[in-house]
Each structure stands twice: as C-alpha cells, then as structure tokens.
Coordinates of C-alpha atoms in Angstrom, one line a residue:
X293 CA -49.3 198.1 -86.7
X294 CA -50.5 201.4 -88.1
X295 CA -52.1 202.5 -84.7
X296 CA -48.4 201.5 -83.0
X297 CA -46.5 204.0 -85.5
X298 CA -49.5 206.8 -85.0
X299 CA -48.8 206.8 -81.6
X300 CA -45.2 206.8 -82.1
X301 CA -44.9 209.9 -84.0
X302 CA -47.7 211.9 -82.0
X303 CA -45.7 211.0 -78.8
X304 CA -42.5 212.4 -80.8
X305 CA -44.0 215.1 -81.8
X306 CA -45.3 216.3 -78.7
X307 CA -42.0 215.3 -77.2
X308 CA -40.0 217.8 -79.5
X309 CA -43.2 220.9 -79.8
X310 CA -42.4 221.0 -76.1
X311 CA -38.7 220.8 -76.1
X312 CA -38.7 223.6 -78.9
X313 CA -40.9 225.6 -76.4
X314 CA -38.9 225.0 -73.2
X315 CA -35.6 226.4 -75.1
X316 CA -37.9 229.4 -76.2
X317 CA -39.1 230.1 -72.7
X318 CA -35.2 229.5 -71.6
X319 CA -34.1 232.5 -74.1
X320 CA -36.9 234.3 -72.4
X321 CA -35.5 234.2 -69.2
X322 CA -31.7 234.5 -69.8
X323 CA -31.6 237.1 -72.6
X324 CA -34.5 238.7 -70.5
X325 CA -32.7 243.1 -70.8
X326 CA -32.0 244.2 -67.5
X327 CA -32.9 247.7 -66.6
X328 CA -30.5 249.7 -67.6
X329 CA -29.6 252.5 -69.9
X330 CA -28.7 250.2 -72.6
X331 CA -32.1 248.6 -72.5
X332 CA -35.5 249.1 -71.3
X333 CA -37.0 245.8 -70.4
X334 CA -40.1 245.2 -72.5
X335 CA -43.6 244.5 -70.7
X336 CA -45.4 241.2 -69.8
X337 CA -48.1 241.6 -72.6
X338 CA -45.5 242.1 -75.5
X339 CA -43.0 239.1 -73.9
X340 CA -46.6 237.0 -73.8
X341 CA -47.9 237.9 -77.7
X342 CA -44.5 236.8 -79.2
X343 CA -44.3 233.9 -77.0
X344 CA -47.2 233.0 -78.5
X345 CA -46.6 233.9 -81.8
X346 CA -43.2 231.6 -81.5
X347 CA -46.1 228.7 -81.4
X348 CA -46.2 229.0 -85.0
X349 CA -42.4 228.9 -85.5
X350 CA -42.2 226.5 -83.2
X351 CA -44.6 224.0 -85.4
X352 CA -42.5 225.1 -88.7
X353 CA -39.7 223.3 -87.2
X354 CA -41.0 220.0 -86.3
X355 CA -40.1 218.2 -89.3
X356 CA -36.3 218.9 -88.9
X357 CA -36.3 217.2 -85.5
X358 CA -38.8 214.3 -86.9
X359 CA -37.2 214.0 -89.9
X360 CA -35.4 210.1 -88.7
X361 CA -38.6 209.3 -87.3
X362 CA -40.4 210.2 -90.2
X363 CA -38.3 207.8 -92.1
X364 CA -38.8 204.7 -90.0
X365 CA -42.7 205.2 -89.5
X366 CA -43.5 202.8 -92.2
X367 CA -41.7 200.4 -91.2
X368 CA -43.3 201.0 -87.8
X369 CA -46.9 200.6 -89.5
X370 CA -45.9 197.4 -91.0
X371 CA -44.5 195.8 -88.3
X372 CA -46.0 192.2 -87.8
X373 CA -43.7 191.2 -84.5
X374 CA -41.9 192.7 -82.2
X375 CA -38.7 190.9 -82.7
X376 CA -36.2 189.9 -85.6
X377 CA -34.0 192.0 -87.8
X378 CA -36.9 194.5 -89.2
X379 CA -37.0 195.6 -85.7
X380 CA -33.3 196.0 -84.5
X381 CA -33.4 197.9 -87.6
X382 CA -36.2 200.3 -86.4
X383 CA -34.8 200.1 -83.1
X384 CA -31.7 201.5 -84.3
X385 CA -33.5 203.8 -86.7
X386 CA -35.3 205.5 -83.6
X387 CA -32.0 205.6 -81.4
X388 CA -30.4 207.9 -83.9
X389 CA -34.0 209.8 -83.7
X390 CA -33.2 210.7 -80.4
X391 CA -29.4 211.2 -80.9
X392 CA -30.7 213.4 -84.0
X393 CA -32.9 215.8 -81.1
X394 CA -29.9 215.4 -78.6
X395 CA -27.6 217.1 -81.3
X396 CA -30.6 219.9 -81.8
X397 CA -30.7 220.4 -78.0
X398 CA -27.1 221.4 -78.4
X399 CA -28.0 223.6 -81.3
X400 CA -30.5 225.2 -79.2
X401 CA -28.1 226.2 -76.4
X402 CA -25.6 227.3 -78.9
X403 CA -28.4 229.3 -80.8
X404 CA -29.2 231.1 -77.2
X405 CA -25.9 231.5 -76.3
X406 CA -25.2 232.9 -80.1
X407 CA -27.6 236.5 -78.8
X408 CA -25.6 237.3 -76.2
X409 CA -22.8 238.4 -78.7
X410 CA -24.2 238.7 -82.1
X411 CA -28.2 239.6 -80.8
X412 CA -29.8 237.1 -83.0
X413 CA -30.5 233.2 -83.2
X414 CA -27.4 231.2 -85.0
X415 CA -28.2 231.0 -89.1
X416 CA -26.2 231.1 -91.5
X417 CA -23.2 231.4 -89.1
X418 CA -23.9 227.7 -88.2
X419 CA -22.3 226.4 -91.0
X420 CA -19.4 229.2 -91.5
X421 CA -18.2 228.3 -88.4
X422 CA -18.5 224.2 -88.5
X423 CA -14.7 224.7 -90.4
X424 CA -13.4 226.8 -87.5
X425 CA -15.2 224.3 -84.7
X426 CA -11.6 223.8 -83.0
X427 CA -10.9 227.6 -82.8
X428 CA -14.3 228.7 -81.3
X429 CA -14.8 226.0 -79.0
X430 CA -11.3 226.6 -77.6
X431 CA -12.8 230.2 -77.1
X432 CA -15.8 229.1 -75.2
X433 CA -13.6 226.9 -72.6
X434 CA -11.7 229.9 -72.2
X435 CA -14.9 231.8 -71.7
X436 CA -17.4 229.7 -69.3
X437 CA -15.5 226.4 -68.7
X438 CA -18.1 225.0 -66.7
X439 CA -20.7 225.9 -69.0
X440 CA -18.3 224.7 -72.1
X441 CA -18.2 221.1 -69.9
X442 CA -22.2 221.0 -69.4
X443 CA -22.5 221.6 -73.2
X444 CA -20.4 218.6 -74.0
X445 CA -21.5 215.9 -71.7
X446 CA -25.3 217.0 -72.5
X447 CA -25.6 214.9 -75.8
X448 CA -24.4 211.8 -74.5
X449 CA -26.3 212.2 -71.3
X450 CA -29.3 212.8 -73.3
X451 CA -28.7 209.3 -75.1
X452 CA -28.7 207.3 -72.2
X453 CA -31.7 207.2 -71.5
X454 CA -33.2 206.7 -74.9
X455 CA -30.9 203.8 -75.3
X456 CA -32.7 202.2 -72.0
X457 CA -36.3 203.1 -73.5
X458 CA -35.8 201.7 -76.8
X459 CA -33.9 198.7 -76.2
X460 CA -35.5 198.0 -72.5
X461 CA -38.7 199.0 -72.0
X462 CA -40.7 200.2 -75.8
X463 CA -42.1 197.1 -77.1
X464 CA -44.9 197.2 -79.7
X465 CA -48.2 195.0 -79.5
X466 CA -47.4 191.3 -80.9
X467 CA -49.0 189.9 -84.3
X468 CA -51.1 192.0 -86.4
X469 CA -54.0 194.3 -85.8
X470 CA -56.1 193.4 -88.5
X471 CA -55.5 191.8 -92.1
X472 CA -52.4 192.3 -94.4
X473 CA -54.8 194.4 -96.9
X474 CA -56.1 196.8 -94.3
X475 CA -52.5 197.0 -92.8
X476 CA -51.3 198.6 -96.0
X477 CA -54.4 200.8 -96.5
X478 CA -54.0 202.1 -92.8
X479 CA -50.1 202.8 -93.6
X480 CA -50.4 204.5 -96.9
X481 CA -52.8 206.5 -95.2
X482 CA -50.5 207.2 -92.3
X483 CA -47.7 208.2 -94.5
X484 CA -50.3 210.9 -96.4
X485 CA -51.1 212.3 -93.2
X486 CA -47.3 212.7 -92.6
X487 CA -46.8 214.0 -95.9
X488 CA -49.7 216.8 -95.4
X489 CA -47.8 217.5 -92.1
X490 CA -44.3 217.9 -93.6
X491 CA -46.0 220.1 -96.1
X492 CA -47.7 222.3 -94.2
X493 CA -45.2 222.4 -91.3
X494 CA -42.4 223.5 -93.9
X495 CA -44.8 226.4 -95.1
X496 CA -45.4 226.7 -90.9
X497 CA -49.2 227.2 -91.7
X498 CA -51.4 227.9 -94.2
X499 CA -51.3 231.7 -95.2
X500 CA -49.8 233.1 -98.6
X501 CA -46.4 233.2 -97.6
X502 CA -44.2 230.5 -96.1
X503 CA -43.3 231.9 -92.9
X504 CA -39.8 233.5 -92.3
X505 CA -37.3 234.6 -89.9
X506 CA -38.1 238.6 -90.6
X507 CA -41.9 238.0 -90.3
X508 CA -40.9 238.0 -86.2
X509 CA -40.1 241.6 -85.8
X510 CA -42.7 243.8 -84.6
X511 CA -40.2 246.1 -82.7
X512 CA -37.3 247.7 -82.2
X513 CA -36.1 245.1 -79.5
X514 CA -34.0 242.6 -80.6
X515 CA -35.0 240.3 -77.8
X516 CA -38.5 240.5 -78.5
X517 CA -38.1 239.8 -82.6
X518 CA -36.2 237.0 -81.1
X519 CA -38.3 235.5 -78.5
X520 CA -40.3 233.6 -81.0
X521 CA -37.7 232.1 -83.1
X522 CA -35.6 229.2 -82.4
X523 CA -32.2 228.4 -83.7
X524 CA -33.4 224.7 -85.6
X525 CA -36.0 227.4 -87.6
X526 CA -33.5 229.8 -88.3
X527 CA -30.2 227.8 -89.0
X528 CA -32.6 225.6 -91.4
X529 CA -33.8 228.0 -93.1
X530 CA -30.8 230.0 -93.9
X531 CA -29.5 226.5 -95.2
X532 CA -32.4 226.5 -97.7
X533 CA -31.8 230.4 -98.8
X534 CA -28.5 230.1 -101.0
X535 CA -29.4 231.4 -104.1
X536 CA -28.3 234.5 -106.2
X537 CA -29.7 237.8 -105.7
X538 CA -33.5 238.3 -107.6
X539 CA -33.0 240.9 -110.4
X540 CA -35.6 243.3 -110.2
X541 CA -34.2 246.0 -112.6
X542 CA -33.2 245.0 -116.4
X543 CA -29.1 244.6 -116.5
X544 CA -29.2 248.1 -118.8
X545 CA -31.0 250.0 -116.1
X546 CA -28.4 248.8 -113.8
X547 CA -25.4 249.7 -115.7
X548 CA -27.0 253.7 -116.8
X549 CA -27.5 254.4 -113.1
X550 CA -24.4 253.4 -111.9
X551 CA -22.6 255.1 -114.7
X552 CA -24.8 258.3 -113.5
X553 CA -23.8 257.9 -110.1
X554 CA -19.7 257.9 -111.3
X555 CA -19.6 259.9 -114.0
X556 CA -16.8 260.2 -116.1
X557 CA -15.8 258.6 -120.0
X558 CA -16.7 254.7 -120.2
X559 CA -14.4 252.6 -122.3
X560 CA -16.1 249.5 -123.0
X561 CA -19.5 248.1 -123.5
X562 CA -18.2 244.5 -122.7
X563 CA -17.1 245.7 -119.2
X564 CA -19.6 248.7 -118.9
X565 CA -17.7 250.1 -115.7
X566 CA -14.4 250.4 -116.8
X567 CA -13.8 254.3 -116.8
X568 CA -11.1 257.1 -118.1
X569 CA -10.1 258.9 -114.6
X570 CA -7.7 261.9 -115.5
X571 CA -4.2 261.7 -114.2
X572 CA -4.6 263.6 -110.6
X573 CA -2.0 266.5 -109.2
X574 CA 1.0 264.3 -108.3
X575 CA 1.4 263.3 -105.4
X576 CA 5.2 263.2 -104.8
X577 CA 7.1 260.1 -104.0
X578 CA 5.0 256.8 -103.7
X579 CA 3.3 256.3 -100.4
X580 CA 3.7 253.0 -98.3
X581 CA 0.1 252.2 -97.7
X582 CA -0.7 250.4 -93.8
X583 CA -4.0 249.2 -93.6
X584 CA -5.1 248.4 -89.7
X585 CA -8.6 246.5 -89.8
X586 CA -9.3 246.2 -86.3
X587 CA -11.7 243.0 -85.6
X588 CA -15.5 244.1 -84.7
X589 CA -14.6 247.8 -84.1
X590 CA -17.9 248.6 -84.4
X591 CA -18.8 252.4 -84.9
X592 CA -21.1 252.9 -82.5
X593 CA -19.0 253.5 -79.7
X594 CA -17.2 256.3 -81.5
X595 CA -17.6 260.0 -80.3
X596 CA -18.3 260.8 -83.7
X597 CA -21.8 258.4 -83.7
X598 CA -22.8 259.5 -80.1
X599 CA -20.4 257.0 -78.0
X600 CA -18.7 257.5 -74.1
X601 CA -15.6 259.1 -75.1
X602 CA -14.2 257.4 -72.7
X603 CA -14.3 254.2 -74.9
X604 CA -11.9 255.0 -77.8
X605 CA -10.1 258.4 -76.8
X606 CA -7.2 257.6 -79.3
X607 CA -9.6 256.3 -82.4
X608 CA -11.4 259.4 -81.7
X609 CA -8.8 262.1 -81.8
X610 CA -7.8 260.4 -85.4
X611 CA -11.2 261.0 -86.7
X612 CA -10.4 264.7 -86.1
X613 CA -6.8 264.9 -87.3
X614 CA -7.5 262.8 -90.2
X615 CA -10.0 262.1 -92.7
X616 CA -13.0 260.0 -91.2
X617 CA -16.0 258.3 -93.1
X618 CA -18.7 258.4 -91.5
X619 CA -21.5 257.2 -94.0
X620 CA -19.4 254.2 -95.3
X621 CA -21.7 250.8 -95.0
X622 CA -20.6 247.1 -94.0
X623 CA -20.1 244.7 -97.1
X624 CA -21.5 242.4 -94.7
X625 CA -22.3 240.6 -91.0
X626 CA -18.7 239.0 -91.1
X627 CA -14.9 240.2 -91.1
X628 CA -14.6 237.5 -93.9
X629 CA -16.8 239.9 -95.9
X630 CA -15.3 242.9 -94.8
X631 CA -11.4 241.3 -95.5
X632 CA -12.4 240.3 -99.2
X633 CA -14.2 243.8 -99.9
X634 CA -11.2 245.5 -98.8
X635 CA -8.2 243.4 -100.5
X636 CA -10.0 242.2 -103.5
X637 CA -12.2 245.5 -104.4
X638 CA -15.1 243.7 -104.7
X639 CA -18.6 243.4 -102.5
X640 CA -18.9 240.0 -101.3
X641 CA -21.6 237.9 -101.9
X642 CA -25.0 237.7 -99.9
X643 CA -24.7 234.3 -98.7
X644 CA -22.0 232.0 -98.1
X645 CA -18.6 234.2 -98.3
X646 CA -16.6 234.2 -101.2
X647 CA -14.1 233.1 -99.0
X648 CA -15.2 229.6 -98.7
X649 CA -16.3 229.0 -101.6
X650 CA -15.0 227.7 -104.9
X651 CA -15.6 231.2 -106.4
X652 CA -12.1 232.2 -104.8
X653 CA -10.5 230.4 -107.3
X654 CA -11.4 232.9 -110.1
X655 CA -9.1 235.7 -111.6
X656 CA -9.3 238.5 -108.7
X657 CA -6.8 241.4 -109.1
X658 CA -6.7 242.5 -105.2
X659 CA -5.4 245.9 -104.6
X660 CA -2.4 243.6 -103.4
X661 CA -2.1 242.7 -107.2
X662 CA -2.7 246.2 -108.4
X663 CA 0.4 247.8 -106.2
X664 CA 2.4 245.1 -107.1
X665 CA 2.4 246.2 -110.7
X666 CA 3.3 249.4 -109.2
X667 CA 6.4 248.4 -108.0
X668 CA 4.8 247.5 -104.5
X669 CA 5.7 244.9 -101.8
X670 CA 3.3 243.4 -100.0
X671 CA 2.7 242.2 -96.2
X672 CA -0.6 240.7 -94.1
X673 CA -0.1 240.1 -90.8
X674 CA -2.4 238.7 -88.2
X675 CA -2.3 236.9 -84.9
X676 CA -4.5 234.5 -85.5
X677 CA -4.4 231.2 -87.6
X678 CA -4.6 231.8 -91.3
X679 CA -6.4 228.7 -92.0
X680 CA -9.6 230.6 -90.6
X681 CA -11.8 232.2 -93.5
X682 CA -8.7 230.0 -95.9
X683 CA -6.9 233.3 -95.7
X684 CA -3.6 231.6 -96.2
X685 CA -5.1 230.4 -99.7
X686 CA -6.5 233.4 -100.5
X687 CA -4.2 236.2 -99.8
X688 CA -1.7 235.0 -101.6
X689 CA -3.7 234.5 -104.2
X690 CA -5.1 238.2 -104.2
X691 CA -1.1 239.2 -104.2
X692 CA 0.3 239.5 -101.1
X693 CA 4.0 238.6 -101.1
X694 CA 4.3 237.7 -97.5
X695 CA 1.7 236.7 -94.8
X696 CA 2.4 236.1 -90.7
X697 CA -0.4 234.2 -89.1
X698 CA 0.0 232.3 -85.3
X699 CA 1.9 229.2 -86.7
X700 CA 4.7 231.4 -89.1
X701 CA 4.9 233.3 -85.5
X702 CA 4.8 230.3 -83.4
X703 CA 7.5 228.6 -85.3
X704 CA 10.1 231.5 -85.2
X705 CA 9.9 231.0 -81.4
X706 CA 7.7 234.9 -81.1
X707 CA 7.4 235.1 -77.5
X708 CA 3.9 236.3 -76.1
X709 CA 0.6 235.2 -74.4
X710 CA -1.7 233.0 -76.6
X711 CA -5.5 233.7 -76.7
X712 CA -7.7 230.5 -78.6
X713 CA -7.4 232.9 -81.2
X714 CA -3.3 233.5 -81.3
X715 CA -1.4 235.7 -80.2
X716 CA -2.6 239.0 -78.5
X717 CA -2.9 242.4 -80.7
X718 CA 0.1 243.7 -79.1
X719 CA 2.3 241.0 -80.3
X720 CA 0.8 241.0 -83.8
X721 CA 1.8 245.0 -83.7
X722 CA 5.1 244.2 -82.7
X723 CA 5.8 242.0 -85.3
X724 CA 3.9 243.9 -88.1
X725 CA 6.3 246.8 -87.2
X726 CA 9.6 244.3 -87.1
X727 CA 8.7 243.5 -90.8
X728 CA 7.3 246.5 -91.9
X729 CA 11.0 247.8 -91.4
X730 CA 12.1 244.8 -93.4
X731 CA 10.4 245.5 -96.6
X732 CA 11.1 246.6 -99.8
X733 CA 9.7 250.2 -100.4
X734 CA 7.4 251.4 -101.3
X735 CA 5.2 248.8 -99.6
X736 CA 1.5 247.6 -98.9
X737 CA 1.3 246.6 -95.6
X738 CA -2.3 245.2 -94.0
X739 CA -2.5 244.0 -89.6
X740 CA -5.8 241.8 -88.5
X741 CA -6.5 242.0 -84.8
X742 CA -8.5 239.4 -83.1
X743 CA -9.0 240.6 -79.3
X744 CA -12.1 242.4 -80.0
X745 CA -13.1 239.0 -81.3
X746 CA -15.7 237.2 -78.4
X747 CA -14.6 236.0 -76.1
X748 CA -13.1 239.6 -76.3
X749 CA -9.9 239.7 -74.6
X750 CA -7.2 241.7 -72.7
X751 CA -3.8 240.1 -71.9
X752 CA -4.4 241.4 -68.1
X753 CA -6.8 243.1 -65.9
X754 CA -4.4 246.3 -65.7
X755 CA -6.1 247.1 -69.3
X756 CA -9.6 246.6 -67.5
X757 CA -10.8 250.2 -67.6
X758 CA -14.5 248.6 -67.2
X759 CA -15.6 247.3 -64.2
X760 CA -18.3 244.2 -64.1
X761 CA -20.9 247.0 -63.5
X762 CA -21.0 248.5 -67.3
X763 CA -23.1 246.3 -69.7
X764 CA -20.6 244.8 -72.0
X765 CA -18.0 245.0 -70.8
X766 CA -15.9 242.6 -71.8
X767 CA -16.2 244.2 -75.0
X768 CA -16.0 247.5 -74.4
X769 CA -12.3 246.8 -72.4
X770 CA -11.2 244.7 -75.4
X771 CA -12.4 247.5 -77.9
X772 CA -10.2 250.2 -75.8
X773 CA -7.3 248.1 -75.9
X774 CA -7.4 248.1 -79.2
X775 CA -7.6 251.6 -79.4
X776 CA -4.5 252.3 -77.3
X777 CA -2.7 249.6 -79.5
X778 CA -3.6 251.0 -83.1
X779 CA -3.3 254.7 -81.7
X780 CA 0.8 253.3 -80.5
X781 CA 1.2 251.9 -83.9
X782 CA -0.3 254.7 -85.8
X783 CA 2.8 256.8 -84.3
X784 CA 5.5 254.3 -84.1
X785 CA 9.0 255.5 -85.1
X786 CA 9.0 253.4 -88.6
X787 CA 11.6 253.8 -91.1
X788 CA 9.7 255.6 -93.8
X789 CA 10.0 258.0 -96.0
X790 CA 6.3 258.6 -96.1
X791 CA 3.1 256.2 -95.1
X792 CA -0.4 256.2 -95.3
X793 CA -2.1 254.4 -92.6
X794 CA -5.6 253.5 -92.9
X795 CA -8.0 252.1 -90.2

C-alpha cells in the first residue's frame, strides 16, 4: 500500500517540521533579552529573518526524528492486510517512532534550557555529560523542581497517546491497491524519494556547502545566531564532527615557527621541541606549589577586563599584588580541558576530551610527575565526586600521590552541607588546608571548586550580596563566594616555609 506509507511519512513529517518549529518559537520567547544593560533586545525584523532562516535548519533535521519511520516505510508500502505479524511488527516499529520524537522533545527542552547558562544550543556537551547524567540531573531538581518533574513525566505522557493511535484507531486500507508488480514498482519508487530526501535534508538544501551550525550568526547576539538552530541539528551534528584537526601547513613549517616563536638551542630532530633552557638565578629553597582552579571563574567580571568591582574585590586586589595574565587563552569550553592542560602540560584535544577517551591511557608526564622526580609530594583535592571527567583514573595516573573527592570525604565522616555536586567550597578549603599541613615538603598541592558550577551555589543567603534584581545573579553571588573563599585560603596561617599559590 504504497499510497498508505506516502501518507504516513508526509503526515510524520509535517508532524515533526512543526514540532521542530514550535520549540524554536518557544526559545524565542523564553531566551527573548530583557532590556537591560546586559542586553539590548533585538528588533522584530531581525527576530523574524532568523526565524525564517531556522526554516532551513529546521528541514536539515528531519531525518533524525524520521529516521524509525524511515526504516519501517517499506514494510508500510508492501503491506497486503492490515492484520498478522508483519503488522504488529510495523506497529511496534512506529510506536518506538514516536517514543524516538518523545525523547527529542526532551532534547529540545534541555537544548533551550542548555542557553540560559552556557548561551548556546546543547552539542557536543550532550554526550560529555550522558556519563555524569546522575550528577546534573540531581542539580536541576535542586534548581527548578517542578520544572525537573514536568521534564520527566513529559516522555511518557507523550507515549500515551501514540500507544492509543497506533494500536486503537490507525488502521491501513484492507487488500491491495493494485497488482503485486505495480506494488513493488510504486515502493522502490517510494524508497528513492526517501532516499533523495535523506540526502538532501542531511546537506539541509542544495547550495555548495552542507549547512552548519556557524552559518547562523549574522550578529553579535547570541540569541539571535541561536534563534534559528535547534538542539537535534546541533547535538547531531557535533556527533558527526569528530575527526582530527585538517593540516593546512606542512609539519616542517609547523615546527620552524614554533621554534621561532621559543627560541633557544633544540636538541633533537625526533622530538623537534625539546630545548636547552640555561640554569636560571636560584631561587633559594624549593617552593611548595598550591594551585587553586576555581570552577567557571570566568574573567570577565574582573576589574582588570572592565567588571563591577564589587564582584571579586579579593581576586582583584591579587591581580595587583601579584603577577596577573591577562592575555592567557582557554585550552577549551570545559574545566575537563582546562584540568588536563594544566596538570598534564598539554592542550587538549578539539573534540571529545582527552579525559574520556582511551587516549588517557598513554605515557603523560603531568607536572605532578615532573615534581615528583624533584623530590615533590603531591595532593588534588576537590569537593565533588572524582568519578566525573574519570579524574580519579586520571590524576593518579598524571602523578598525584593523594586525591580527596566527596566520597574519600564522605567516608571519613567530613561534616558540612552537600550540594548535587559535593561538598561546598568552604569545606573543600578546609580540608585542602588540614592536609596541606600533613604533607611531606616540599609539596604540589592543586583545590577544584564546584559552586560556581550551575546551578551555582551558596551554602546560605547571608553570602547573597545580589539581589533577584541583577541579571545573573545566581552566578555572580556564587562567583563572589568564591572569591572571599580563595582570598581566606590564599592567607591562611599554613605551616610553610615558603609557597607559591597560583589561581
């Protein structure tokens, strides 16, 4: 019943052009930037040209949401009754079709949801955060319970009454249109129409170039280079873009300009980077080395970059009693990236982090290593769980002698409010300094804090310098919390001879 399955997938696909729509014209009016001094809201004729131009995007993702449907159409076209086992079979085949747009749904809440904090649609972060599902979750029930609930009870709601249309009410037309012959003819042709559309819908048109997530911005707005994208096009196309870098310079060029850049003897043309640094003026007695990477401390709301003061007081003093880089670029849009950059000396890769990947089984020397054969002990601590980003696999194996996450503190009975995260920066100080104490000098000691992590937290509302009136809030009193905590740490009364703290 070729004319059957037509109508099938033109219904579908109508069904999901509009769905994919609806969520776009939901972003519109959620992420919509109130008029403030953070933001100027854009005008009606901009919001309406990417709207449209999200038409385009919109067709590009089709195929993800048809793809079960897509799959059972044959059968569909072939169909010569409407009962038996071919057709529970299709029956079943279409219910997960519909289970398969329910789950997509969710995706596109989550993708709309993903701007508030990160001010683009979920990609690649998708899949770096299916391993940490528990952990974020958690964080969104702490966040919007009732919005966390919703979210949950959506997908099976949305079944329901697919369930009741397939099984109930959808029947096709009984016996055959037309002869056996014809039947085939009319569903090879359907399948080449389908194929045409896959092809062309992948591309999402016919120009030169497949179309892409960057070809949306036409502003400085990140709402508007948003507005026309979805999160099924942009999390399924990240999925697709996992390959190495393209080399556009010959390896030789490469290595002479670097080497320009460095200066200095090179040793070896097998490792053309190893260099001869002269011995510098000594120093005096080994330095312990503290290392404070503070979770999402983005710059911008430094004085130093043109930030309210008012935000970081203590961060900022620092930057003028010590030494503060101001040009120094992210290794990437993660703190997995920025972790392995710092500990193992080495920029992470473009796509999936070295992290979680098999490639953190090779032969890394870590700074952790590299002190160690100085004579160093080592110490990570953080207040979260370990298991996140496989830290407690990796740091160990980059050198680090001891490591403290939530479940080494939860087990020595460290008392302290929990976030879904662990436990709250000032704990993780606390014990950072209880241990620093403990160790063997000279020592490498790194802290991880989590509270400026979203949902971005404060263990009370007497750390609440921000009232519900200051965009980002949230945020902002989480960041000056950790301010005040590093700033206490950076002058605790430890017992050392000497230490270098770095933030």
């Amino acid at each position: 019943m070729p004319r059957y399955a037509l109508k099938k997938l033109l219904l579908w696909t109508a069904g999901c052009w509009l769905l994919l729509l609806a969520h776009r014209l939901f972003f519109a009016i959620v992420q919509y930037p109130r008029d403030d001094a953070a933001a100027t809201p854009p005008g009606t004729g901009e919001m309406l040209l990417q709207l449209l131009r999200g038409l385009q995007y919109d067709f590009a993702s089709l195929p993800i949401p048809l793809a079960p449907l897509i799959v059972a159409l044959p059968g569909y076209a072939l169909l010569s009754r409407p009962h038996g086992p071919a057709h529970r079979l299709l029956q079943s085949l279409e219910l997960f079709q519909w289970a398969w747009v329910g789950f997509l749904q969710l995706l596109l809440f989550a993708s709309t949801y993903n701007f508030s904090f990160n001010n683009k649609h979920l990609g690649w972060e998708l899949y770096a955060y299916f391993d940490d599902a528990g952990t974020l979750l958690a964080g969104a029930l702490q966040d919007q319970p009732l919005l966390f609930v919703l979210f949950c009870l959506s997908l099976p709601v949305f079944i329901v009454p697919g369930y009741y249309w397939i099984f109930r009410r959808a029947r096709p037309p009984a016996g055959s249109e037309t002869t056996f012959p014809r039947q085939i003819a009319a569903a090879v042709a359907l399948e080449i129409i389908v194929i045409a559309f896959i092809a062309i819908g992948v591309r999402g048109g016919l120009q030169d170039n497949p179309l892409r997530s960057p070809d949306a911005i036409r502003s400085d707005s990140a709402y508007l280079n948003n507005l026309p994208l979805n999160g099924v096009f942009t999390a399924s196309r990240d999925a697709r873009d996992r390959g190495d870098f393209i080399q556009y310079f010959a390896s030789d060029q490469n290595i002479q300009h670097v080497r320009e850049l460095l200066g200095g003897e090179f040793l070896s043309e097998d490792y053309p980077l190893l260099r001869h640094m002269p011995a510098r003026a000594p120093y005096g007695e080994r330095p312990n080395i503290v290392f404070v990477i503070l979770e999402s401390f983005t710059a911008k709301y430094l004085e130093a970059h043109g930030g309210d003061p008012r935000i970081a007081p203590n961060f900022n003093q620092l930057t003028k009693e010590g030494l503060y880089f101001q040009r120094f670029m992210a290794s990437g849009g993660r703190s997995s990236n920025g972790l392995f950059c710092m500990l193992a000396g080495l920029p992470d890769r473009a796509n999936r982090t070295i992290l979680r990947s098999n490639e953190a089984q090779n032969r890394m020397g870590g700074l952790a290593h590299l002190l160690e054969a100085k004579g160093y002990s080592s110490l990570f601590t953080h207040g979260g769980d370990l298991r996140f980003d496989s830290l407690d696999r990796i740091l160990p194996h980059l050198g680090f002698q001891t490591t403290i996450g939530y479940r080494k503190m939860r087990k020595a009975g460290v008392a302290g409010e929990l976030t879904p995260y662990g436990y709250h920066d000032g704990v993780t100080f606390r014990v950072s300094l209880e241990h620093i104490n403990e160790l063997r000098q000279p020592f490498f000691a790194a802290v991880f804090t989590v509270n400026t992590h979203h949902p971005y937290m404060i263990p009370n509302q007497d750390f609440a310098f921000f009232g519900a009136d200051v965009e980002q809030n949230a945020f902002l009193n989480s960041y000056r919390y950790s301010d005040l905590l590093s700033c206490e740490f950076f002058h605790a009364e430890i017992d050392l001879r000497l230490c270098d703290i770095l933030l």
